[in-house]
Short mmCIF file of C-alpha atoms in Angstrom, two decimals:
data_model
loop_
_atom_site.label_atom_id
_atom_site.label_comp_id
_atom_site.label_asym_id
_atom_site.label_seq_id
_atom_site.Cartn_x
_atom_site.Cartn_y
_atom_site.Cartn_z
CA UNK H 14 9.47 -31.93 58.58
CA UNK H 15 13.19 -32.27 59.77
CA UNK H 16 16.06 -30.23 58.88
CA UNK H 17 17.52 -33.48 57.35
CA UNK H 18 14.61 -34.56 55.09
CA UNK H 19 14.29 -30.70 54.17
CA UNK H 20 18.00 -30.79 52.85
CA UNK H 21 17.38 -34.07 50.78
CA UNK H 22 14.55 -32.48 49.28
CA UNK H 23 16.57 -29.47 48.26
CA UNK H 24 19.49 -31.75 46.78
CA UNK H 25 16.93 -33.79 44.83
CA UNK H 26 15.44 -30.84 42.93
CA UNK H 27 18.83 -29.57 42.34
CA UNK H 28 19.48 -33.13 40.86
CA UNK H 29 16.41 -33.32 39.00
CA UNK H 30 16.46 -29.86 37.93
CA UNK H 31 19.16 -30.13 35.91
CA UNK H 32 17.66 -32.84 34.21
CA UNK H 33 14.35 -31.05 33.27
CA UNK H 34 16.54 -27.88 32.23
CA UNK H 35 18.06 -30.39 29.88
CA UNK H 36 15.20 -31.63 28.49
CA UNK H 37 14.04 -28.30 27.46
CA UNK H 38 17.03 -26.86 26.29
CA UNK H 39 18.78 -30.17 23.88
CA UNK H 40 15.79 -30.59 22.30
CA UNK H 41 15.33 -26.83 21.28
CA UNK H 42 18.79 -26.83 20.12
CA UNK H 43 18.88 -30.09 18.14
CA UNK H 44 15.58 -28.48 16.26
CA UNK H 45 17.40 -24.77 15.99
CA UNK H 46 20.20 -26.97 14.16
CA UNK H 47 17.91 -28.38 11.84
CA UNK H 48 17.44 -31.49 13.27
CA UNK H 49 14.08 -33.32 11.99
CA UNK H 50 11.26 -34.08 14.95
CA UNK H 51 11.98 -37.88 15.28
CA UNK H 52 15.32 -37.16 15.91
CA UNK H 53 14.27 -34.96 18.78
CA UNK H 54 11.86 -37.08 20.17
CA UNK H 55 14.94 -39.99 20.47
CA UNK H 56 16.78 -37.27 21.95
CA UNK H 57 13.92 -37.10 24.60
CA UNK H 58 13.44 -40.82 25.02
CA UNK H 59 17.03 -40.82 26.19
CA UNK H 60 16.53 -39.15 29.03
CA UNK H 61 14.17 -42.13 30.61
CA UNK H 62 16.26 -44.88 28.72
CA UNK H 63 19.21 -44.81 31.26
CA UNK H 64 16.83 -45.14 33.79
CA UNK H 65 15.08 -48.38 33.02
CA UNK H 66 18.51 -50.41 32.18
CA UNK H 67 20.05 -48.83 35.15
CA UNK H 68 17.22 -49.16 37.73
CA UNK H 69 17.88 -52.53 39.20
CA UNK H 70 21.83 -52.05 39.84
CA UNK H 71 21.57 -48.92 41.21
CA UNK H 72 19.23 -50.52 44.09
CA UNK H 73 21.62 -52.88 44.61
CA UNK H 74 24.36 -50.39 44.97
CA UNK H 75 22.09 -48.53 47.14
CA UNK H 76 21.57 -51.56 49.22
CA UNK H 77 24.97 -52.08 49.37
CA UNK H 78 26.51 -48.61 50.14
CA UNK H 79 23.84 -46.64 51.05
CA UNK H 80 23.27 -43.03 50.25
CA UNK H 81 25.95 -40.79 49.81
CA UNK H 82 28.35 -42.94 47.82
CA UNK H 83 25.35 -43.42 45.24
CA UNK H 84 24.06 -39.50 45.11
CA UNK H 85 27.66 -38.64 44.74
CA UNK H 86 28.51 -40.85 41.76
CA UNK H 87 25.06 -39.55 40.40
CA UNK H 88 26.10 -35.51 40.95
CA UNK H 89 29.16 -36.32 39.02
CA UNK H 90 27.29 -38.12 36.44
CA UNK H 91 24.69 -35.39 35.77
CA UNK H 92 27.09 -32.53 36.18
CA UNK H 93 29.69 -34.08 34.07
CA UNK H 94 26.65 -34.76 31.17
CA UNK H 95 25.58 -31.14 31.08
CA UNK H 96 29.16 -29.48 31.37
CA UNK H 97 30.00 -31.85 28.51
CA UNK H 98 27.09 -30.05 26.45
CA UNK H 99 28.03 -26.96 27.25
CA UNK H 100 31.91 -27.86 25.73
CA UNK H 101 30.43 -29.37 22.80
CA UNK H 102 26.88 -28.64 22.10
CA UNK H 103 26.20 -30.99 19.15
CA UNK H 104 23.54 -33.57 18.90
CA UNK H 105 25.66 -36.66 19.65
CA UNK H 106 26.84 -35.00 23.04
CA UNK H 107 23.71 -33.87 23.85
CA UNK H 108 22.17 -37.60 23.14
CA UNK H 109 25.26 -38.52 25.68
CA UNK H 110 24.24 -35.93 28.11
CA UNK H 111 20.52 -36.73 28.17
CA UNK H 112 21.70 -40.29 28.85
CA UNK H 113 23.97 -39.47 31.98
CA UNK H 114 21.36 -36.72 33.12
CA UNK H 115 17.99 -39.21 33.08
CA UNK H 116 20.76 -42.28 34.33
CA UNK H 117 21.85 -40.10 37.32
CA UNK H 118 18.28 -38.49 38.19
CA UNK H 119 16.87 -42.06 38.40
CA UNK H 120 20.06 -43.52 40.93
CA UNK H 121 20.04 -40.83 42.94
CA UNK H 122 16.01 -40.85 43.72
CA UNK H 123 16.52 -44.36 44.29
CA UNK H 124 19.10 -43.59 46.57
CA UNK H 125 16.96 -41.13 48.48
CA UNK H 126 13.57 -43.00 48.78
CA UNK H 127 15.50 -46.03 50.29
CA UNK H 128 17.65 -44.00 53.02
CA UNK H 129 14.32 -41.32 53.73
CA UNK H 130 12.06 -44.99 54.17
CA UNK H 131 14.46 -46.64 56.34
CA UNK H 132 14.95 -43.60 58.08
CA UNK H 133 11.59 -43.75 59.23
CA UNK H 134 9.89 -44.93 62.46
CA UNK H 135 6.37 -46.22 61.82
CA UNK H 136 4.26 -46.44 59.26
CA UNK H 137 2.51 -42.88 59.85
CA UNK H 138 5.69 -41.42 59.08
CA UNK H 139 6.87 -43.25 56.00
CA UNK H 140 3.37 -41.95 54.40
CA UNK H 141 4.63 -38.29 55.47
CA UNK H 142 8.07 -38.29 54.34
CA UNK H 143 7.50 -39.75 51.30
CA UNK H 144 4.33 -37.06 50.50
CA UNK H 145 7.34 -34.68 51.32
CA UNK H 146 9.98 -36.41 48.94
CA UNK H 147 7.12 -36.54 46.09
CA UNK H 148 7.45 -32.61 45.78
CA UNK H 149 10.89 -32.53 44.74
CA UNK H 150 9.91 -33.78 41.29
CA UNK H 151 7.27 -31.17 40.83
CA UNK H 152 9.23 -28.50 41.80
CA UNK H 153 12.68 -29.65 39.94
CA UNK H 154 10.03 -29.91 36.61
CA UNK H 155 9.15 -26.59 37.16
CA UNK H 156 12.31 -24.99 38.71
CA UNK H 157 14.66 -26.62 35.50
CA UNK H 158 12.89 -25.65 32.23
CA UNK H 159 11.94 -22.01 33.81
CA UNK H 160 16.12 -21.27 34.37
CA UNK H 161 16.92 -23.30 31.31
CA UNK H 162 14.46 -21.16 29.28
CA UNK H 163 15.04 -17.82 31.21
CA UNK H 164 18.84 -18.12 30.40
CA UNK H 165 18.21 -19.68 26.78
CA UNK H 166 16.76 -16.40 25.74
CA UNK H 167 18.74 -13.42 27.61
CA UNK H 168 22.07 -14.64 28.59
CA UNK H 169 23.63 -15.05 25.04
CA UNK H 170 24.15 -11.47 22.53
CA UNK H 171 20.29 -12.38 21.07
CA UNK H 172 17.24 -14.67 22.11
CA UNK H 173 18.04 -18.26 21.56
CA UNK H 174 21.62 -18.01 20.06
CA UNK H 175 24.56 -20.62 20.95
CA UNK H 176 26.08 -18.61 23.60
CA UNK H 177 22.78 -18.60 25.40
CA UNK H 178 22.03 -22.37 25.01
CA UNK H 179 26.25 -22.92 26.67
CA UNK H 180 25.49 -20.72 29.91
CA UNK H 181 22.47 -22.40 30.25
CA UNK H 182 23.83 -25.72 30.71
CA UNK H 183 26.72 -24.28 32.47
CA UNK H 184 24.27 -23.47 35.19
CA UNK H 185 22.88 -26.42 34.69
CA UNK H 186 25.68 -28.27 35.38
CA UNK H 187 26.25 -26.45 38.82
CA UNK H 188 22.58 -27.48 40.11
CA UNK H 189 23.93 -31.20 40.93
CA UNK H 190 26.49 -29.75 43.12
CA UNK H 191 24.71 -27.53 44.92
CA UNK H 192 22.48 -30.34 45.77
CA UNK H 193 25.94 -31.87 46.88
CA UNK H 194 26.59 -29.51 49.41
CA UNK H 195 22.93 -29.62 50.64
CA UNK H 196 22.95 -33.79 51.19
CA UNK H 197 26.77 -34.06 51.99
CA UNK H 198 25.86 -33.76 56.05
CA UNK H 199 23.31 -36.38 56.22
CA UNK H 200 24.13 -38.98 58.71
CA UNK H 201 24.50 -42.56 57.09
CA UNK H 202 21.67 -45.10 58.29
CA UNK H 203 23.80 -48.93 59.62
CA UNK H 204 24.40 -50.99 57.39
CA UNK H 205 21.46 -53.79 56.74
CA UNK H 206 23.47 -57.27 57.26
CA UNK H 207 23.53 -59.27 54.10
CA UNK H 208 22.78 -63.37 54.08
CA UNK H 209 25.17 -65.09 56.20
CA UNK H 210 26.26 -67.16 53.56
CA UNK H 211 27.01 -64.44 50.88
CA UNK H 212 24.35 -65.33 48.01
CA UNK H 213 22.85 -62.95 45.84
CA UNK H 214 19.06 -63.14 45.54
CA UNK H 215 17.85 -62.62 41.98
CA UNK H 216 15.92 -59.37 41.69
CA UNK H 217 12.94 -61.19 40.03
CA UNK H 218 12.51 -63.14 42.77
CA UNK H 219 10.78 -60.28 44.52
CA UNK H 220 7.89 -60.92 42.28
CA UNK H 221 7.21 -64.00 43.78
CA UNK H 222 6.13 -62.28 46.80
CA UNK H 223 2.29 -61.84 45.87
CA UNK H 224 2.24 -58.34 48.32
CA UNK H 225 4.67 -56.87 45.63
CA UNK H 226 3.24 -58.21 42.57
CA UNK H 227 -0.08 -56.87 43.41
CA UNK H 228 1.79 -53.71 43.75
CA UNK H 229 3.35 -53.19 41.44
CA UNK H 230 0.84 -53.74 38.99
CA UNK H 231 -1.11 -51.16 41.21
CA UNK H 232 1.46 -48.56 40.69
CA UNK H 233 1.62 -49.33 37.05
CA UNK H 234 -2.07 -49.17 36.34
CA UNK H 235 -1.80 -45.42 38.28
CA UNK H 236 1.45 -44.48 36.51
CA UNK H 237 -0.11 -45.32 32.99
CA UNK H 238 -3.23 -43.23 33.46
CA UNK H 239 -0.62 -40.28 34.30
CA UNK H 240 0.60 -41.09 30.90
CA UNK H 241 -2.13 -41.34 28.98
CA UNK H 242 -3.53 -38.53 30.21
CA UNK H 243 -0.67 -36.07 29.45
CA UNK H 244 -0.73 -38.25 26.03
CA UNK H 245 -4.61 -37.85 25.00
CA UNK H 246 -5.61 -34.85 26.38
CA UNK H 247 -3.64 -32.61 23.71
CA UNK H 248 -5.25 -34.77 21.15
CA UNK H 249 -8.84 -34.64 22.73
CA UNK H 250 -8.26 -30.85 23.48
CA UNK H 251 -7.43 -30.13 19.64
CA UNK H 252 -10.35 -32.22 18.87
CA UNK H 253 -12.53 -29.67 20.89
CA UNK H 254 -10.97 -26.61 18.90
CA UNK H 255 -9.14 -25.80 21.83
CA UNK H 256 -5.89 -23.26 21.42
CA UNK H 257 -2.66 -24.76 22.71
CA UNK H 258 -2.46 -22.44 25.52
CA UNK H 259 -5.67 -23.27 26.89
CA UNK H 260 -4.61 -27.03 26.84
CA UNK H 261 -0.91 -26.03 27.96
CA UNK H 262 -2.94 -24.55 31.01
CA UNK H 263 -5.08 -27.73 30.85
CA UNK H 264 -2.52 -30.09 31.76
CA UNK H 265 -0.88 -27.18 34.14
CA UNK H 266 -3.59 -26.97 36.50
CA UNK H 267 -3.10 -31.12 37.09
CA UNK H 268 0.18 -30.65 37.51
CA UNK H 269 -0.42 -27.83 40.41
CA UNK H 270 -2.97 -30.30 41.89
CA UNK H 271 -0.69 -33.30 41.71
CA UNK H 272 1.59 -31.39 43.88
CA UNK H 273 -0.95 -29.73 46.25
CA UNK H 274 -2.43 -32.57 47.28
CA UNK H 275 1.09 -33.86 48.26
CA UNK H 276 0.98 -31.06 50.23
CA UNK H 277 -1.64 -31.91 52.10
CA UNK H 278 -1.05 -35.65 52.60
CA UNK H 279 1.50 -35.78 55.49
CA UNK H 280 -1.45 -33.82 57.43
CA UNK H 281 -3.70 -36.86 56.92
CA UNK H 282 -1.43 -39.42 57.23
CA UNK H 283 -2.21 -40.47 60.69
CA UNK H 284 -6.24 -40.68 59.52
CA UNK H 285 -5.61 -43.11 56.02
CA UNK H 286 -4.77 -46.03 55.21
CA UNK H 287 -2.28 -46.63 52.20
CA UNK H 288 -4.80 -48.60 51.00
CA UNK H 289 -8.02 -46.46 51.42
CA UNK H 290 -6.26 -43.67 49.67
CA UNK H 291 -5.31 -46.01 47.02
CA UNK H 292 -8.70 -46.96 46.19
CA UNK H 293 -10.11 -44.11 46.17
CA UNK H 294 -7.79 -42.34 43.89
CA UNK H 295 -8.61 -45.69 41.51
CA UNK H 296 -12.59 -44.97 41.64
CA UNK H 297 -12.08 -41.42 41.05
CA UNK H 298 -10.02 -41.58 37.99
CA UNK H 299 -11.74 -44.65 36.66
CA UNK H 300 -14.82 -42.12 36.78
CA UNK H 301 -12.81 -39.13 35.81
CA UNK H 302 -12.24 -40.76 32.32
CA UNK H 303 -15.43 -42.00 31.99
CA UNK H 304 -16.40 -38.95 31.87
CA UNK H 305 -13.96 -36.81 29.78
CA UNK H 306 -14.83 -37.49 26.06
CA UNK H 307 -18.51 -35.96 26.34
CA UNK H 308 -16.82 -32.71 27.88
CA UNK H 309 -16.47 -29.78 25.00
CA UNK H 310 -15.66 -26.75 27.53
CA UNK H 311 -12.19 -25.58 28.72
CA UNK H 312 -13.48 -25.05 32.14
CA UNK H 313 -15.16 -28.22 32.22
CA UNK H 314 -12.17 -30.27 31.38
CA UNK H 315 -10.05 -28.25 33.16
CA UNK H 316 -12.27 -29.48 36.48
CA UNK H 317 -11.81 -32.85 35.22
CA UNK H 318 -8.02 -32.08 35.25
CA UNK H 319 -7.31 -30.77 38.37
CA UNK H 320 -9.70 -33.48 40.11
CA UNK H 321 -7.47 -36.27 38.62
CA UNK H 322 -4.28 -34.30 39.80
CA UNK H 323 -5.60 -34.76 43.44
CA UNK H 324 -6.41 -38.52 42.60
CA UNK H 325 -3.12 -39.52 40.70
CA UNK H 326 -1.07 -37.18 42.77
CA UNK H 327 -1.61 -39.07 46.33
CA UNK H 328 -0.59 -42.36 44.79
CA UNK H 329 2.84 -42.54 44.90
CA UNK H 330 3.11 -41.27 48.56
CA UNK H 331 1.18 -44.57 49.90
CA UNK H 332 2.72 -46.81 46.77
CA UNK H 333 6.13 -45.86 48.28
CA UNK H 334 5.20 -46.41 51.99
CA UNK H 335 3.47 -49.90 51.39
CA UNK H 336 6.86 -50.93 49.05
CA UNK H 337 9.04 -50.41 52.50
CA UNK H 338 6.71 -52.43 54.30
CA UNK H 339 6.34 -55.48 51.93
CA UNK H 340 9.69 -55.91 51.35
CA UNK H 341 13.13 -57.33 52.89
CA UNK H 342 15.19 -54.43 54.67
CA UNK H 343 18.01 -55.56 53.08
CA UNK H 344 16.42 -55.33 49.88
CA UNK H 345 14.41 -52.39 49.59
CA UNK H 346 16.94 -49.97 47.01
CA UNK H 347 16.58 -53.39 44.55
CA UNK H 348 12.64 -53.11 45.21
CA UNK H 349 12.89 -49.72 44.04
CA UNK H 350 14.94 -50.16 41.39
CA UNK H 351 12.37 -52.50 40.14
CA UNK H 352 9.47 -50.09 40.55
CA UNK H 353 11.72 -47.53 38.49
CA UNK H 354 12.14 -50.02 35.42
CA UNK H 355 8.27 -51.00 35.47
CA UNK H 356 7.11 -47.10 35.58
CA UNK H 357 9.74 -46.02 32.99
CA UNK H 358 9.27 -49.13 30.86
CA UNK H 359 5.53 -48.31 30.75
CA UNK H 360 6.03 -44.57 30.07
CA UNK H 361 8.28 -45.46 26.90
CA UNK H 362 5.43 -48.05 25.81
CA UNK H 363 2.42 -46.87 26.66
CA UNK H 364 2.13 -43.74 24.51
CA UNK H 365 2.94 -45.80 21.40
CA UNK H 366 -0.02 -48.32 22.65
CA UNK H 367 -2.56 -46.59 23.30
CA UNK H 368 -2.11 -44.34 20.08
CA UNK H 369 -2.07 -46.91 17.84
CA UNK H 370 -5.42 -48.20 19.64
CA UNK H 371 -6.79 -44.71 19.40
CA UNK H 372 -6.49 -45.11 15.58
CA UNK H 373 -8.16 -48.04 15.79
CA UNK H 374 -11.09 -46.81 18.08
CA UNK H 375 -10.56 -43.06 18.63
CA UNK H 376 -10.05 -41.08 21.63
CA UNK H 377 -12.95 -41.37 23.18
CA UNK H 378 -12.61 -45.20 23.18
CA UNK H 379 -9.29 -44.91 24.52
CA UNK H 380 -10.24 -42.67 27.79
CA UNK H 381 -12.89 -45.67 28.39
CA UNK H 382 -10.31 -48.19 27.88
CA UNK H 383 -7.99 -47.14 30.01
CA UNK H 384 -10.89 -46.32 32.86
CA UNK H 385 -11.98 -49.42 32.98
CA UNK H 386 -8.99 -51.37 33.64
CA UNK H 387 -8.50 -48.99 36.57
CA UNK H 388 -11.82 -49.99 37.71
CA UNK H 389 -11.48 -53.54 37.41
CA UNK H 390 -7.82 -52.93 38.87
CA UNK H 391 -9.85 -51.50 42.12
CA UNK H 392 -10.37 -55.01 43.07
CA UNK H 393 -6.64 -55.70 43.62
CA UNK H 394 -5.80 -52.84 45.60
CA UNK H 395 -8.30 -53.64 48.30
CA UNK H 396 -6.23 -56.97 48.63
CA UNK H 397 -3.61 -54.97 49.56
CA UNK H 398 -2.60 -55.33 52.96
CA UNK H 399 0.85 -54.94 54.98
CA UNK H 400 1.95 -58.45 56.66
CA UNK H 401 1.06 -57.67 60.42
CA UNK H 402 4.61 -57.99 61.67
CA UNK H 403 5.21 -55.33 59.34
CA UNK H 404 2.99 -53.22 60.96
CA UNK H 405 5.51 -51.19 62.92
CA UNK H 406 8.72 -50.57 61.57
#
């Protein structure tokens, strides 16, 4: 890993951190201020809205500008959001914070995933860089709740008061700049010459490449069991009679695996195929959910758990990789920006879907549901396949 991509890293989590700190701490506070739970969960919702209106322009501004001008509109952004908290820390500011917080996250990894793809050389390396990239979220997820909590309960007079909840987002609001000062030295990548004769391609016309089309729907089929998974297993786990705890540590030991195996990844890269890897992580967690709803045991499930961590987790790695190889040069921030909408689009949706059809069918029927169309879906993904000029970048 280079100095450079090891700095972009750091600034993302800083970026993202503040975001996840965010997440933790508004909600808490709209509910300490008597705030009613559907209230709250709009509050949350807010923090992924931004990012599926603002998706597509900020890959055009990233195509346009490339990386710095983009991250630092987006430190601004998020630093203003939380400082503005902090100032007033009432549920309309905080609904305007988790806005500019979830809108600024999502530009600034668009941002990043373009320059870090471009930057690289062949396609053994875009598989490694992005594996490296795809930590930043994990660790930001982790690294933002455990300050925002930490400082939530002993920096103010008593556990959880107001004056705990401001210095919290105070230091929230300095993560974004610190990730400033990490990215602020990165060399821009040339410009990518636009058409000759100045038009503006139309974002959806990207779909009418069938490479991208198949991909996307790919990613989305990958990104929905990562939803539904986080969605159902609570459900499935109370079900069981299992404490919340055991499930909290359920759904932590996928999250440890999701990362782990990104880990791991750039030291295979040279030996897989995007598309192998793929595939396989489609079998497995078609399989994976076949199998859930006849398990009754922590342990058990928690096997289940970490195995679909290492299947789900390796996706967006080769997803990424394949998306700078199918796609126009001059186009690949709007390509992202389109893979953000889809993914956060489907996150908002596909919790409300698939509970209403558990209602219908229950649980169980749902985990089969869902594994099925992943193994149906494994049919696509072998047609996969990079255009062979693409081959070498």
């Amino acid at each position: 890993m280079s100095a450079e991509l090891l700095r972009l890293i750091a600034a993302q989590i800083c970026l993202h951190a503040a975001m996840a700190g965010m997440r933790l701490g508004a909600p808490l506070l709209a509910l300490q201020q008597g705030y009613s739970a559907a209230a709250v969960g709009v509050l949350i919702a807010l923090f992924a809205l931004t990012q599926v209106f603002l998706a597509l322009p900020a890959g055009r501004f990233a195509d346009r500008h490339g990386l710095k001008r983009p991250l630092a509109l987006s430190v601004a952004a998020a630093s203003a959001g939380t400082a503005l908290a902090a100032a007033w820390p009432v549920f309309p500011v905080m609904c305007l914070a988790a806005l500019m917080t979830g809108g600024a996250t999502g530009a600034a990894v668009i941002a990043l995933q373009r320059h870090v793809g471009r930057a690289a050389s062949n396609p053994v390396q875009l598989k490694q860089v992005f594996s490296w990239l795809a930590i930043a979220p994990a660790a930001a997820n982790f690294l933002g709740p455990f300050v925002a909590g930490l400082l939530i309960d002993h920096a103010g007079r008593s556990p959880a008061d107001l004056p705990g909840f401001r210095i919290s987002f105070v230091v929230l609001a300095l993560l974004p700049l610190a990730g400033w000062l990490f990215a602020r030295a990165t060399q821009e990548l040339p410009r990518v010459p636009q058409p000759a004769d100045g038009s503006r391609p139309r974002a959806w016309d990207l779909l009418h490449q069938p490479m991208f089309r198949r991909l996307l729907f790919v990613n989305w089929l990958q990104s929905s069991s990562w939803d539904v998974h986080a969605f159902l297993l609570p459900v499935l786990g109370h079900e069981r009679g299992l404490g919340a705890s055991v499930i909290g540590s359920i759904l932590g030991a996928f999250a440890i695996a999701a990362a782990l195996i990104r880990i791991v990844l750039p030291l295979v890269a040279a030996r897989a195929s995007e598309r192998s890897v793929i595939a396989t992580s489609s079998v497995v967690t078609a399989l994976v959910f076949a199998v859930y709803p006849f398990l009754s045991s922590a342990l058990t499930m928690g096997v289940c758990s970490v195995v679909l961590g290492f299947a789900l987790g390796a996706v967006q790695p080769m997803v990424m990789s394949m998306l700078h190889q199918i796609t126009p040069h001059a186009r690949h921030g709007e390509a992202l920006g389109l893979r953000l909408m889809t993914i956060n689009a489907s996150s908002v949706a596909m919790p409300m879907l698939f509970g209403s059809i558990g209602a219908l069918v229950g649980i169980s029927g749902v985990f089969w549901l869902v594994g099925g169309m992943v193994a149906l879906g494994t049919r696509v993904v072998w047609g996969l396949k990079v255009p062979a000029h693409d081959q070498s970048l």
